[in-house]
Short mmCIF file of N, CA and C in Angstrom, two decimals:
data_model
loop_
_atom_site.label_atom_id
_atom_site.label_comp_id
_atom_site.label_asym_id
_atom_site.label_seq_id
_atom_site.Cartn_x
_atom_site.Cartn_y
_atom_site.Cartn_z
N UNK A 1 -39.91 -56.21 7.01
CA UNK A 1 -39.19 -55.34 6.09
C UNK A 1 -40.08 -54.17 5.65
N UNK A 2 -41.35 -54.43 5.69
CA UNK A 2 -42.22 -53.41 5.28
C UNK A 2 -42.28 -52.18 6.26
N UNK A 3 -42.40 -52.51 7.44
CA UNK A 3 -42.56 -51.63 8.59
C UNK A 3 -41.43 -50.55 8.36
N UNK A 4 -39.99 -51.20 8.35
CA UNK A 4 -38.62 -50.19 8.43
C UNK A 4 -39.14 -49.44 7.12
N UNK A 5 -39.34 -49.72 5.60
CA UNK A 5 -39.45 -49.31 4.68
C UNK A 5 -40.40 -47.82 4.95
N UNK A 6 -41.54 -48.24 5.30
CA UNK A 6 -42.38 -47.01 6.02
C UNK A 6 -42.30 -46.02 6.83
N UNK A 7 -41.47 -46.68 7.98
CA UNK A 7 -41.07 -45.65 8.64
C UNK A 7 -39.90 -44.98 8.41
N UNK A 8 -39.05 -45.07 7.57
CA UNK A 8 -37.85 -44.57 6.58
C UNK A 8 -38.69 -43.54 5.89
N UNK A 9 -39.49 -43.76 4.96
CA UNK A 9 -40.34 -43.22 4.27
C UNK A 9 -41.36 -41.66 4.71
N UNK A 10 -41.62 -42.34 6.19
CA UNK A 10 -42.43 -41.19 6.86
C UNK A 10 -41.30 -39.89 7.32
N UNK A 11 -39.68 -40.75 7.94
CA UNK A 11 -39.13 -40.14 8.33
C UNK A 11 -38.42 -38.67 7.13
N UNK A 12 -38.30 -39.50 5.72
CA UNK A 12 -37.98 -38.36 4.89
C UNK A 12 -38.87 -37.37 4.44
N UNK A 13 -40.07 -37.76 4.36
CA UNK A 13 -41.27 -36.79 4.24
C UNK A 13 -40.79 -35.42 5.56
N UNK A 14 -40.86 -36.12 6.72
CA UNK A 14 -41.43 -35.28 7.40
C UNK A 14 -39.92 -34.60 7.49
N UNK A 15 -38.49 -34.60 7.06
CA UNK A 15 -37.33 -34.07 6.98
C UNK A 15 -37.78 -32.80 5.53
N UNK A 16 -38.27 -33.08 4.41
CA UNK A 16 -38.47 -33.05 3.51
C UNK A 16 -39.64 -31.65 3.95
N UNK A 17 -40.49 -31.31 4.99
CA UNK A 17 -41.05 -30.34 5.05
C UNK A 17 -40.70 -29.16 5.48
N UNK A 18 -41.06 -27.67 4.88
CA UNK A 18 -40.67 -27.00 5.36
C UNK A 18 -40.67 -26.68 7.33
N UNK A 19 -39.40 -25.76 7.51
CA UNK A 19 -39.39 -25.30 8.72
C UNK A 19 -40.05 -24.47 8.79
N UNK A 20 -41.26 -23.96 9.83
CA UNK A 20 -42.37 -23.02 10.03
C UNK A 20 -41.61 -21.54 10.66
N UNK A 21 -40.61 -22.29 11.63
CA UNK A 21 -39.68 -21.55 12.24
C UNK A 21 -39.11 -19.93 11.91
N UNK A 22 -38.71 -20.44 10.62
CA UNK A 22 -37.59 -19.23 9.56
C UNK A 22 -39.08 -18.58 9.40
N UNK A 23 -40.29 -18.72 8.79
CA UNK A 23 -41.26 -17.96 8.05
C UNK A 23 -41.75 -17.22 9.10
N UNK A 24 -41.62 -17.25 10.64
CA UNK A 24 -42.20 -16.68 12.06
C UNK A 24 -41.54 -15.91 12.24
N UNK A 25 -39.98 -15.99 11.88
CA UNK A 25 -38.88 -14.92 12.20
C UNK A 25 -39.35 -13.90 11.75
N UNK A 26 -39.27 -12.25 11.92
CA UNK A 26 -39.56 -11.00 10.67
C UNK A 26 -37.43 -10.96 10.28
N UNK A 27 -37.59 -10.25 9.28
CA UNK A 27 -36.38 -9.81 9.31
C UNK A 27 -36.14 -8.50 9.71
N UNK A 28 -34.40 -8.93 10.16
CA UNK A 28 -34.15 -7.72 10.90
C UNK A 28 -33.44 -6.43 9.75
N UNK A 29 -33.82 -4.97 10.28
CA UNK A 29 -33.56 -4.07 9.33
C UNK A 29 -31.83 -4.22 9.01
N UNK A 30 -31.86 -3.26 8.22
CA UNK A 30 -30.23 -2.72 7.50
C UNK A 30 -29.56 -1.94 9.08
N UNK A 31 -28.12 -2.29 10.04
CA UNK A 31 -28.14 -1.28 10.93
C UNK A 31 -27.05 -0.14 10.36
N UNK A 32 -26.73 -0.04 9.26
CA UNK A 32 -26.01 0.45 8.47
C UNK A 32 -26.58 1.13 7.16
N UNK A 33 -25.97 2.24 6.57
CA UNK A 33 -26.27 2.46 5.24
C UNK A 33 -25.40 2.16 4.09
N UNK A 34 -25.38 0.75 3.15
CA UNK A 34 -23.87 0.66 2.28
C UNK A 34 -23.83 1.91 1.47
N UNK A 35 -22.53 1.83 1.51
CA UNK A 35 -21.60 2.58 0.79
C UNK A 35 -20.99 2.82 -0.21
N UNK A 36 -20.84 3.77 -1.09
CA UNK A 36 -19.98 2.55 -2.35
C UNK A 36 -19.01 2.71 -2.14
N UNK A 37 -17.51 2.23 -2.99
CA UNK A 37 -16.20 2.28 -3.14
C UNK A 37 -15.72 3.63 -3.15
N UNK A 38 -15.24 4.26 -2.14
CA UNK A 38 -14.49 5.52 -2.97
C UNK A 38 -13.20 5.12 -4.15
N UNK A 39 -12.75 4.19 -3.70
CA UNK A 39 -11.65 3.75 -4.79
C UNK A 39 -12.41 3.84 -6.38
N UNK A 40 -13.21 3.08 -6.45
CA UNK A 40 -14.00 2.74 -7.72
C UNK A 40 -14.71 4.03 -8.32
N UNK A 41 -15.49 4.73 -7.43
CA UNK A 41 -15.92 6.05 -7.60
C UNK A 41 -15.10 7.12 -8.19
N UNK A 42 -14.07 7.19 -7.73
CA UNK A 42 -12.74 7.92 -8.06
C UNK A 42 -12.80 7.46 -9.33
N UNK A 43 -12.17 6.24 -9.78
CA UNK A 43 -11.42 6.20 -10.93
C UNK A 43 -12.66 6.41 -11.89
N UNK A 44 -14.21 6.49 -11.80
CA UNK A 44 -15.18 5.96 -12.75
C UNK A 44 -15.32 7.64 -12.94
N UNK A 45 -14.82 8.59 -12.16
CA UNK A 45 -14.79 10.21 -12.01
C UNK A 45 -13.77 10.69 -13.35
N UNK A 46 -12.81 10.14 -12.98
CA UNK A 46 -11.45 10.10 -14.13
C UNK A 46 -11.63 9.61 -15.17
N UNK A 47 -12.67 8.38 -15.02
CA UNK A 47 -12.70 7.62 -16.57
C UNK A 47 -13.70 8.71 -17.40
N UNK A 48 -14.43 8.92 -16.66
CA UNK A 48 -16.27 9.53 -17.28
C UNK A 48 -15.81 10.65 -17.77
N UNK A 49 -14.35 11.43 -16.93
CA UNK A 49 -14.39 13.17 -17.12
C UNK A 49 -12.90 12.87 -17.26
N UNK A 50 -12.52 12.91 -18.37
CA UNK A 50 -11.13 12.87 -18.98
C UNK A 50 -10.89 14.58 -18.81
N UNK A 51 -9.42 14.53 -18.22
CA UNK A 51 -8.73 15.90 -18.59
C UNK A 51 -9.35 17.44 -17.77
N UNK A 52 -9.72 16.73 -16.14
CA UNK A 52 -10.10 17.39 -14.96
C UNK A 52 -9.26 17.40 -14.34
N UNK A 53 -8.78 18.56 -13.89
CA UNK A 53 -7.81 19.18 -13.02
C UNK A 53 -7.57 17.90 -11.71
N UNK A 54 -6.79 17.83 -10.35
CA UNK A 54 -6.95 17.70 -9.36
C UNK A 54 -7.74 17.82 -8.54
N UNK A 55 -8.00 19.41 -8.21
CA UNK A 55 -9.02 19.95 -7.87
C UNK A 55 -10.83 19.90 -8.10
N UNK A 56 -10.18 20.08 -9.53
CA UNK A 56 -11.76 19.84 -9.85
C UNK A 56 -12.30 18.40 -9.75
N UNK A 57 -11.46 17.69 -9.59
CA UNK A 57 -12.22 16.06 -8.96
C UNK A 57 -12.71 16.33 -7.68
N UNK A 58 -12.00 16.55 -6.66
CA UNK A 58 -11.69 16.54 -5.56
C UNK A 58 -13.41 17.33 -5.41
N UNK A 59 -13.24 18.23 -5.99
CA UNK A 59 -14.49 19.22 -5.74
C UNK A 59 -15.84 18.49 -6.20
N UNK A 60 -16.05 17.74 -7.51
CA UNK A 60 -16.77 16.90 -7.74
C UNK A 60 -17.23 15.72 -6.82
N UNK A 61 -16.15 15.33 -6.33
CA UNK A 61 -16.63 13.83 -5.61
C UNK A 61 -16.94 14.62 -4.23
N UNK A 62 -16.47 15.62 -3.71
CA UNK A 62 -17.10 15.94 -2.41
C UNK A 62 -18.45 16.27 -2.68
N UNK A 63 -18.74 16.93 -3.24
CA UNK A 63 -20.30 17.04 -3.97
C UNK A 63 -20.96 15.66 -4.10
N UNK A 64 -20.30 14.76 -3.71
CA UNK A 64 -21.15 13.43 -4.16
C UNK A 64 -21.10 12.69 -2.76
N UNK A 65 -20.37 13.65 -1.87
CA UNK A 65 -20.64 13.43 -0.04
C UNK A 65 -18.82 12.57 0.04
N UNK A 66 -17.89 12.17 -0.92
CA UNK A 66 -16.55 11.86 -0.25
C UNK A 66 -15.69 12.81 0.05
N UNK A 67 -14.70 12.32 1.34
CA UNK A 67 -13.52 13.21 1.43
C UNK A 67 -12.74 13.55 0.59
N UNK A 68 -12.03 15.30 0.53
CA UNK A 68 -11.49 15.82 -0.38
C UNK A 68 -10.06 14.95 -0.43
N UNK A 69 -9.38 15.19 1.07
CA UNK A 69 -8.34 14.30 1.36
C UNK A 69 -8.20 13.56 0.56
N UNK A 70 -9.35 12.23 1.36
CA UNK A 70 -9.27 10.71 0.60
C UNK A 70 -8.92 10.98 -1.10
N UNK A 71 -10.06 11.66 -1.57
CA UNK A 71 -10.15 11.74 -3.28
C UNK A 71 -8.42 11.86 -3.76
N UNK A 72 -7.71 12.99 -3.28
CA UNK A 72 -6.07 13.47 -3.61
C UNK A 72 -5.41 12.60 -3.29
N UNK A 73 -5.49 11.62 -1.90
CA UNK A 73 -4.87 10.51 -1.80
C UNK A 73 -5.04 9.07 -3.06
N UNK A 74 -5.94 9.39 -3.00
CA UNK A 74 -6.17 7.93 -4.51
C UNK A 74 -5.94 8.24 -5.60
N UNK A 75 -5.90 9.86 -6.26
CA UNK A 75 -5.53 10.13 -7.28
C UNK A 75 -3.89 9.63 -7.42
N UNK A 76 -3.31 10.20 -6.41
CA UNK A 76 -2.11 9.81 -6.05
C UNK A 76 -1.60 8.27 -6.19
N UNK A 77 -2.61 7.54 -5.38
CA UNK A 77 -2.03 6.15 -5.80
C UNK A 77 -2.33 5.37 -6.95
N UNK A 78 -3.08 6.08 -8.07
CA UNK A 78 -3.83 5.67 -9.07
C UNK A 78 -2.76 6.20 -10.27
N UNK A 79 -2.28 7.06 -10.08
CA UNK A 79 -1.27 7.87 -11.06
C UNK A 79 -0.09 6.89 -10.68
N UNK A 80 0.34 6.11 -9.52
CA UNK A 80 1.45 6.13 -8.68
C UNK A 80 1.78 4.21 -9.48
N UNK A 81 0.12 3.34 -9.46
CA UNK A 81 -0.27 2.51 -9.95
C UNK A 81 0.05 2.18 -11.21
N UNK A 82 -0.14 3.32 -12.27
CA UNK A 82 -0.35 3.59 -13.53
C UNK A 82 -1.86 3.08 -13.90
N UNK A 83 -2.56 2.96 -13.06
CA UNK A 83 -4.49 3.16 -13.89
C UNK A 83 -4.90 4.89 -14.49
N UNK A 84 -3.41 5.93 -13.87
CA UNK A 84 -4.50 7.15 -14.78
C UNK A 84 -3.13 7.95 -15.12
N UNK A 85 -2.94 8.94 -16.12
CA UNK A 85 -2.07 9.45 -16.09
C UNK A 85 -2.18 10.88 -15.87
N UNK A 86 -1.02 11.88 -15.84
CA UNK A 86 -1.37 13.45 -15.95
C UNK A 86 -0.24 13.73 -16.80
N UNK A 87 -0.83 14.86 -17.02
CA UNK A 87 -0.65 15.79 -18.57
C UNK A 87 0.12 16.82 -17.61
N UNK A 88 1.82 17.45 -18.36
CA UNK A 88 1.93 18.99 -17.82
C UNK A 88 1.30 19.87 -17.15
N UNK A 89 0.06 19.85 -17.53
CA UNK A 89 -1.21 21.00 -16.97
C UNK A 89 -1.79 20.02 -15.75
N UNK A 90 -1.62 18.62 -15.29
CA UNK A 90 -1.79 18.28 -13.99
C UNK A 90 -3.47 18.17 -13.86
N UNK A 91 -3.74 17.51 -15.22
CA UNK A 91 -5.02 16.73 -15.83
C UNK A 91 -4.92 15.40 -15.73
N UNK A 92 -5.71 14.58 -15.16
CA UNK A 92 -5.89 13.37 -15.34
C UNK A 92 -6.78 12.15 -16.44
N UNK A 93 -6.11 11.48 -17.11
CA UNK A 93 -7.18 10.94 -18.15
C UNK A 93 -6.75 8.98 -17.43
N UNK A 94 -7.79 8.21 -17.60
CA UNK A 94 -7.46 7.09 -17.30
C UNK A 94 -6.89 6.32 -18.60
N UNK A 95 -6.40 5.26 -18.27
CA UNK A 95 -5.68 4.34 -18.88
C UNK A 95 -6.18 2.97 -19.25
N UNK A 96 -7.07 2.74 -18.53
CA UNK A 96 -7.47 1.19 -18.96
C UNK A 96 -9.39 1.74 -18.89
N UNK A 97 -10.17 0.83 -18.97
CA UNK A 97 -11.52 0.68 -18.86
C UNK A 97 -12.37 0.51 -17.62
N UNK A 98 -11.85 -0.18 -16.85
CA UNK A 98 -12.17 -0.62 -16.01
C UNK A 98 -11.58 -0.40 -14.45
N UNK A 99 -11.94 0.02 -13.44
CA UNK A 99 -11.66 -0.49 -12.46
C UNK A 99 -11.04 -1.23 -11.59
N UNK A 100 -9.70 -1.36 -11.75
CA UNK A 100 -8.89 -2.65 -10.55
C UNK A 100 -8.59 -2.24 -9.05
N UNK A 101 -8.63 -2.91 -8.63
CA UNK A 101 -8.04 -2.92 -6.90
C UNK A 101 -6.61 -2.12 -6.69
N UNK A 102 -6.17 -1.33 -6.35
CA UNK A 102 -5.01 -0.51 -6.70
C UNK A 102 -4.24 -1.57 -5.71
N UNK A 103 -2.48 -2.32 -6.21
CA UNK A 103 -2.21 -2.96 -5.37
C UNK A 103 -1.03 -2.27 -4.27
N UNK A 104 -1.12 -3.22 -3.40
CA UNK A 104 -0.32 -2.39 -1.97
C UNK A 104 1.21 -2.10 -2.74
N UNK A 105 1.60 -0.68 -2.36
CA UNK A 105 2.88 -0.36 -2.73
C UNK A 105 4.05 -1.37 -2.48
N UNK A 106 5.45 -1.41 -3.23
CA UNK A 106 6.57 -2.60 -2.89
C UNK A 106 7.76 -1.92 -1.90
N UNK A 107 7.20 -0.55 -1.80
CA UNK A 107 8.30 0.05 -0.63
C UNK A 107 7.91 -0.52 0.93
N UNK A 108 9.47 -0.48 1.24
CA UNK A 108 9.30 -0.90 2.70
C UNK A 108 9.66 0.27 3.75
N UNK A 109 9.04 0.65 4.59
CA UNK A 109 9.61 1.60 5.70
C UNK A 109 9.89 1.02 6.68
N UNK A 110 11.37 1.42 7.08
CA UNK A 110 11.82 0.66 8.08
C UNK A 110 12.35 2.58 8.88
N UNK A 111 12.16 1.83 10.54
CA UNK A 111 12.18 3.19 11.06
C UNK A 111 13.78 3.23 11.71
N UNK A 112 14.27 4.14 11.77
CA UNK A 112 15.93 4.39 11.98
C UNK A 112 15.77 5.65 13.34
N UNK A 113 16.57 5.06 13.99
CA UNK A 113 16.28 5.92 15.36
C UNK A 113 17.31 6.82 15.50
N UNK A 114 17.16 8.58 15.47
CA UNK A 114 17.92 9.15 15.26
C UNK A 114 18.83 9.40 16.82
N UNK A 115 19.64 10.06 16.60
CA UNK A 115 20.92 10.28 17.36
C UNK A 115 20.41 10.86 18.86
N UNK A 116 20.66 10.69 19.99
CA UNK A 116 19.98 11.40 21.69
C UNK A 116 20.50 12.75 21.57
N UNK A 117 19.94 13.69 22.10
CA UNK A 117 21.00 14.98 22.23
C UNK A 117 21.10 14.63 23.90
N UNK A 118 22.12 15.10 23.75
CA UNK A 118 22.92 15.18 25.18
C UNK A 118 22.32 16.74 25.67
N UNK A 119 22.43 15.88 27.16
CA UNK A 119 21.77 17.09 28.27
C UNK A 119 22.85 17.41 29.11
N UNK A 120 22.89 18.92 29.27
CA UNK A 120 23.92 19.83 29.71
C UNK A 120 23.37 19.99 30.90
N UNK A 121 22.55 19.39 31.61
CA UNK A 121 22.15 19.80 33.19
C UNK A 121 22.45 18.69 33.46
N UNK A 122 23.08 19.02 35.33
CA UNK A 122 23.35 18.11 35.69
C UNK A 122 22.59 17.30 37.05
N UNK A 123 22.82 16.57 37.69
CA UNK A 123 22.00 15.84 38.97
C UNK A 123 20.63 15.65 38.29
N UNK A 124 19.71 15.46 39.53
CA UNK A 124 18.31 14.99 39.09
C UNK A 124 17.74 15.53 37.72
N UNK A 125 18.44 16.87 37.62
CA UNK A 125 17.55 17.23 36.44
C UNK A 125 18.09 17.25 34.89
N UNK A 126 19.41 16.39 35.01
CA UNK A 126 19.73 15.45 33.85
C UNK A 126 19.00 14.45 33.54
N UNK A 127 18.28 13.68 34.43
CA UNK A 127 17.10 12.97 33.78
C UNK A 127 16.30 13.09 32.87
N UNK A 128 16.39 12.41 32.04
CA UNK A 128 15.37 12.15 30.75
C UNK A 128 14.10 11.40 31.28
N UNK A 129 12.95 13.04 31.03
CA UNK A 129 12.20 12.17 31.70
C UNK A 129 10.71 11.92 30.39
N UNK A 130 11.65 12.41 28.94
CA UNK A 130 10.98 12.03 27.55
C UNK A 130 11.51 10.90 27.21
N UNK A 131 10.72 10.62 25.87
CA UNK A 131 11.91 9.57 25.22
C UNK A 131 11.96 10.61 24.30
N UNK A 132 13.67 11.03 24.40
CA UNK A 132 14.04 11.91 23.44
C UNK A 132 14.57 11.10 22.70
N UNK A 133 14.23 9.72 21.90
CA UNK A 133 14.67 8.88 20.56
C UNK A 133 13.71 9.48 19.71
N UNK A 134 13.66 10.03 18.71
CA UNK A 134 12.75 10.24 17.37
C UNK A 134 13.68 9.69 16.53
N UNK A 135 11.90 8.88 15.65
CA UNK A 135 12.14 7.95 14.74
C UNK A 135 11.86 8.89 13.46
N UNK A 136 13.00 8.05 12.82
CA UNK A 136 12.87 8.83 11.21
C UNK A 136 12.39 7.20 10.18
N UNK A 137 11.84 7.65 9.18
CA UNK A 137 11.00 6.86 8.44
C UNK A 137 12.09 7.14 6.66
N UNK A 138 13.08 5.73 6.66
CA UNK A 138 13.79 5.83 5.52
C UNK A 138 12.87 4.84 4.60
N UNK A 139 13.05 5.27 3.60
CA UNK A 139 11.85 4.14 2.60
C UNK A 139 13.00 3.29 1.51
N UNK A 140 13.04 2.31 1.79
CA UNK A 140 14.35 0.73 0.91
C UNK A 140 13.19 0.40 0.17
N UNK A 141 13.51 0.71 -1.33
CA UNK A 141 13.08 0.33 -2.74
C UNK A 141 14.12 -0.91 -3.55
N UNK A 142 13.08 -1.88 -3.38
CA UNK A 142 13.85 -3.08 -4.26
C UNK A 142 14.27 -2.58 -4.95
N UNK A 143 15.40 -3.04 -5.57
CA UNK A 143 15.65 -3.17 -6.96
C UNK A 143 15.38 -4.44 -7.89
N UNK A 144 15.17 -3.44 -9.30
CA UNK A 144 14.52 -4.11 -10.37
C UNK A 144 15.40 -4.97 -11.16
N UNK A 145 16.82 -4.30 -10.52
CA UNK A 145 17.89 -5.05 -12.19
C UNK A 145 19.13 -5.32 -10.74
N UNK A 146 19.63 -6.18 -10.99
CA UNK A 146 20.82 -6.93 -10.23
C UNK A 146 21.61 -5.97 -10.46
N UNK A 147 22.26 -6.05 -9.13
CA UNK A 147 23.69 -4.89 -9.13
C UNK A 147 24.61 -5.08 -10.04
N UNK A 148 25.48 -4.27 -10.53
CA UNK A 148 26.64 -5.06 -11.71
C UNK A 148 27.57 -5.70 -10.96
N UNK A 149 28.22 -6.58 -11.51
CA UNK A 149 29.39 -7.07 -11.08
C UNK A 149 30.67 -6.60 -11.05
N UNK A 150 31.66 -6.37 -9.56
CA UNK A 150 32.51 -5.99 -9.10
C UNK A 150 33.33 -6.27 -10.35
N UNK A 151 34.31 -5.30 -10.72
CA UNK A 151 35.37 -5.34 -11.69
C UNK A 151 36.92 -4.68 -11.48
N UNK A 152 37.57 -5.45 -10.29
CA UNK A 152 38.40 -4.69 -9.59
C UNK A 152 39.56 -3.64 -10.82
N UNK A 153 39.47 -4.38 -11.98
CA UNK A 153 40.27 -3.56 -12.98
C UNK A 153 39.95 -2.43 -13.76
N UNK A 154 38.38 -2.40 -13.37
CA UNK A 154 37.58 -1.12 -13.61
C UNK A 154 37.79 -0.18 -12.84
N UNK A 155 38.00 -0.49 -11.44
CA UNK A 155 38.42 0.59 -10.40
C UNK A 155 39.89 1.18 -10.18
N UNK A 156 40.78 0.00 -10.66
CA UNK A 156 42.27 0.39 -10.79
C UNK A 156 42.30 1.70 -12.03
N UNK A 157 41.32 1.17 -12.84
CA UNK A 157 41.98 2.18 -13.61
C UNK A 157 41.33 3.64 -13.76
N UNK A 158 40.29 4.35 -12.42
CA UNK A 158 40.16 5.07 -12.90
C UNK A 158 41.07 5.84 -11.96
N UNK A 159 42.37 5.15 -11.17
CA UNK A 159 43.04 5.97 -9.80
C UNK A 159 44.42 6.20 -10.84
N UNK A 160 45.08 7.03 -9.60
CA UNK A 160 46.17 7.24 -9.69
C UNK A 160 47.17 6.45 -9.03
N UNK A 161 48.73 6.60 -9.30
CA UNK A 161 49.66 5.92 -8.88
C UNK A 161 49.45 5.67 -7.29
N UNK A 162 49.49 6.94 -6.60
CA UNK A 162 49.38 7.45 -4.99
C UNK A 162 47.74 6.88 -4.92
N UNK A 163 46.85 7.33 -5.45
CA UNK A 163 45.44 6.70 -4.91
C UNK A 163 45.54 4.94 -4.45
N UNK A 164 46.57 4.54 -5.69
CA UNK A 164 46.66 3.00 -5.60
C UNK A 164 47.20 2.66 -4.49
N UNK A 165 48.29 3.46 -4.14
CA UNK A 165 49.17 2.74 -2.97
C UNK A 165 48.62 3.27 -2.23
N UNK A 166 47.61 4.35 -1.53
CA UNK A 166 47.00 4.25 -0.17
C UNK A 166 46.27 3.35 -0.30
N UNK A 167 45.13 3.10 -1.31
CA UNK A 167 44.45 2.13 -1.44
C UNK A 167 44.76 0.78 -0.73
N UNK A 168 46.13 0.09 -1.41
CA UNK A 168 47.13 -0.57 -0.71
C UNK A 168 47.11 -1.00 0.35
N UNK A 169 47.91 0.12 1.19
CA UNK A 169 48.01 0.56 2.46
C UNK A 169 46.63 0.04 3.38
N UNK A 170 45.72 1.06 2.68
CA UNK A 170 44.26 0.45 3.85
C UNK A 170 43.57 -0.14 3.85
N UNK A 171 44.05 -1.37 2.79
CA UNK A 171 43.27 -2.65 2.12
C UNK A 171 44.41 -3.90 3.21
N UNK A 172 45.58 -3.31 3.07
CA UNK A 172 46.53 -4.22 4.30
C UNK A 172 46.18 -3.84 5.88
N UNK A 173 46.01 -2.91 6.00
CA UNK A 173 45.69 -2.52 7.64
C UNK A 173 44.09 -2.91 7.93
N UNK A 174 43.32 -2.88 7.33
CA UNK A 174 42.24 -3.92 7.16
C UNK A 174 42.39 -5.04 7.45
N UNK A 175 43.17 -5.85 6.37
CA UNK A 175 43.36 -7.13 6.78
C UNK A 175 44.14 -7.92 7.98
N UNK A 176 44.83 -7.03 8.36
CA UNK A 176 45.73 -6.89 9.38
C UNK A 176 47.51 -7.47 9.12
N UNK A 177 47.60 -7.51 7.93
CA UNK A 177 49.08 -7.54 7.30
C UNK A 177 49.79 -6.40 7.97
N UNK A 178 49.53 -5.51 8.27
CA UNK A 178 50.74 -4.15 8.10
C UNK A 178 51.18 -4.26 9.53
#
C-alpha cells in the first residue's frame, strides 16, 4: 500500500510542475492595429459636444481618422434609435449617458419585381439577352396597435341608396348568386 501511495504522490508532484514549454515560446506580435468603436465614438462626440451641427461632427470625427459617410450614417441611426435628438436648427444633443448597442431596425424589405417591358423587335433580336426584371425594395412596417374591427354598419352608413345596391350587386357576382 505504501508503494501505490508514493507513486500517486510522485505522480502529482510531477503533474503539479510547471510546463517549461509555454516559457520557450516568445510571443507572437499584434498582426493588426485595434480599433475603437465608431459606434461608441460617435455617440461619446454627441454626448461631450451637445448642440453640433451634422456636419460639424462629421468633420470632427474625420479628424480623429473615421469615415464622414459612416459618422452621417450613425447619426442617422442614433436619432432613428432615440439615443440623440435634433433641434429645428439640425443640432444634435444626446439623451441618455451612456453608450448602448444601437438595435437592428424592425422594418422588413421584401423585394417586388417590377413589370418586363415588352420588346418591339422581332426574330433573334427579340431576345432578352438582360434580365430586364428590376427589383424594387418596398419596406412592411409592423404595426404597433391591432387593426380596428370590421363594422359593416359603419360602412352602410357612410353610402348612398345606389352605392348600396351596386355594392349588392358585386358582393352577389362575387359570390356567384347572380
Amino acid at each position: 500500500m505504501q508503494g501505490i501511495h508514493t507513486e500517486l504522490t510522485n505522480t502529482i508532484n510531477n503533474w503539479a510542475q510547471e510546463d517549461t514549454r509555454d516559457a520557450a515560446r516568445p510571443a507572437l506580435p499584434h498582426a493588426f492595429k485595434p480599433t475603437n468603436n465608431v459606434s461608441r465614438e460617435t455617440f461619446n462626440a454627441v454626448r461631450d459636444n451637445p448642440r453640433l451641427q451634422h456636419k460639424d461632427i462629421a468633420r470632427m470625427m474625420a479628424n480623429r481618422g473615421f469615415n464622414q459617410a459612416s459618422i452621417g450614417s450613425l447619426l442617422t441611426q442614433m436619432y432613428n434609435c432615440g439615443m440623440i435628438t435634433r433641434d429645428d436648427n439640425g443640432r444634435y444633443t444626446a439623451l441618455q449617458a451612456e453608450y448602448t448597442p444601437i438595435k437592428a431596425s424592425k422594418k422588413k424589405k421584401v423585394a417586388v419585381p417590377a413589370t418586363k417591358k415588352k420588346s418591339t423587335k422581332e426574330g433573334i433580336a427579340a431576345l432578352d439577352t438582360q434580365d430586364g426584371v428590376a427589383k424594387k425594395l418596398v419596406v412592411i412596417q409592423k404595426r404597433e396597435t391591432p387593426a380596428p374591427a370590421f363594422d359593416p354598419e359603419q360602412l352602410l352608413s357612410t353610402l348612398s341608396f345606389s352605392q348600396v345596391m351596386a355594392l349588392y350587386k358585386r358582393i352577389k357576382a362575387m359570390v356567384g348568386e347572380a
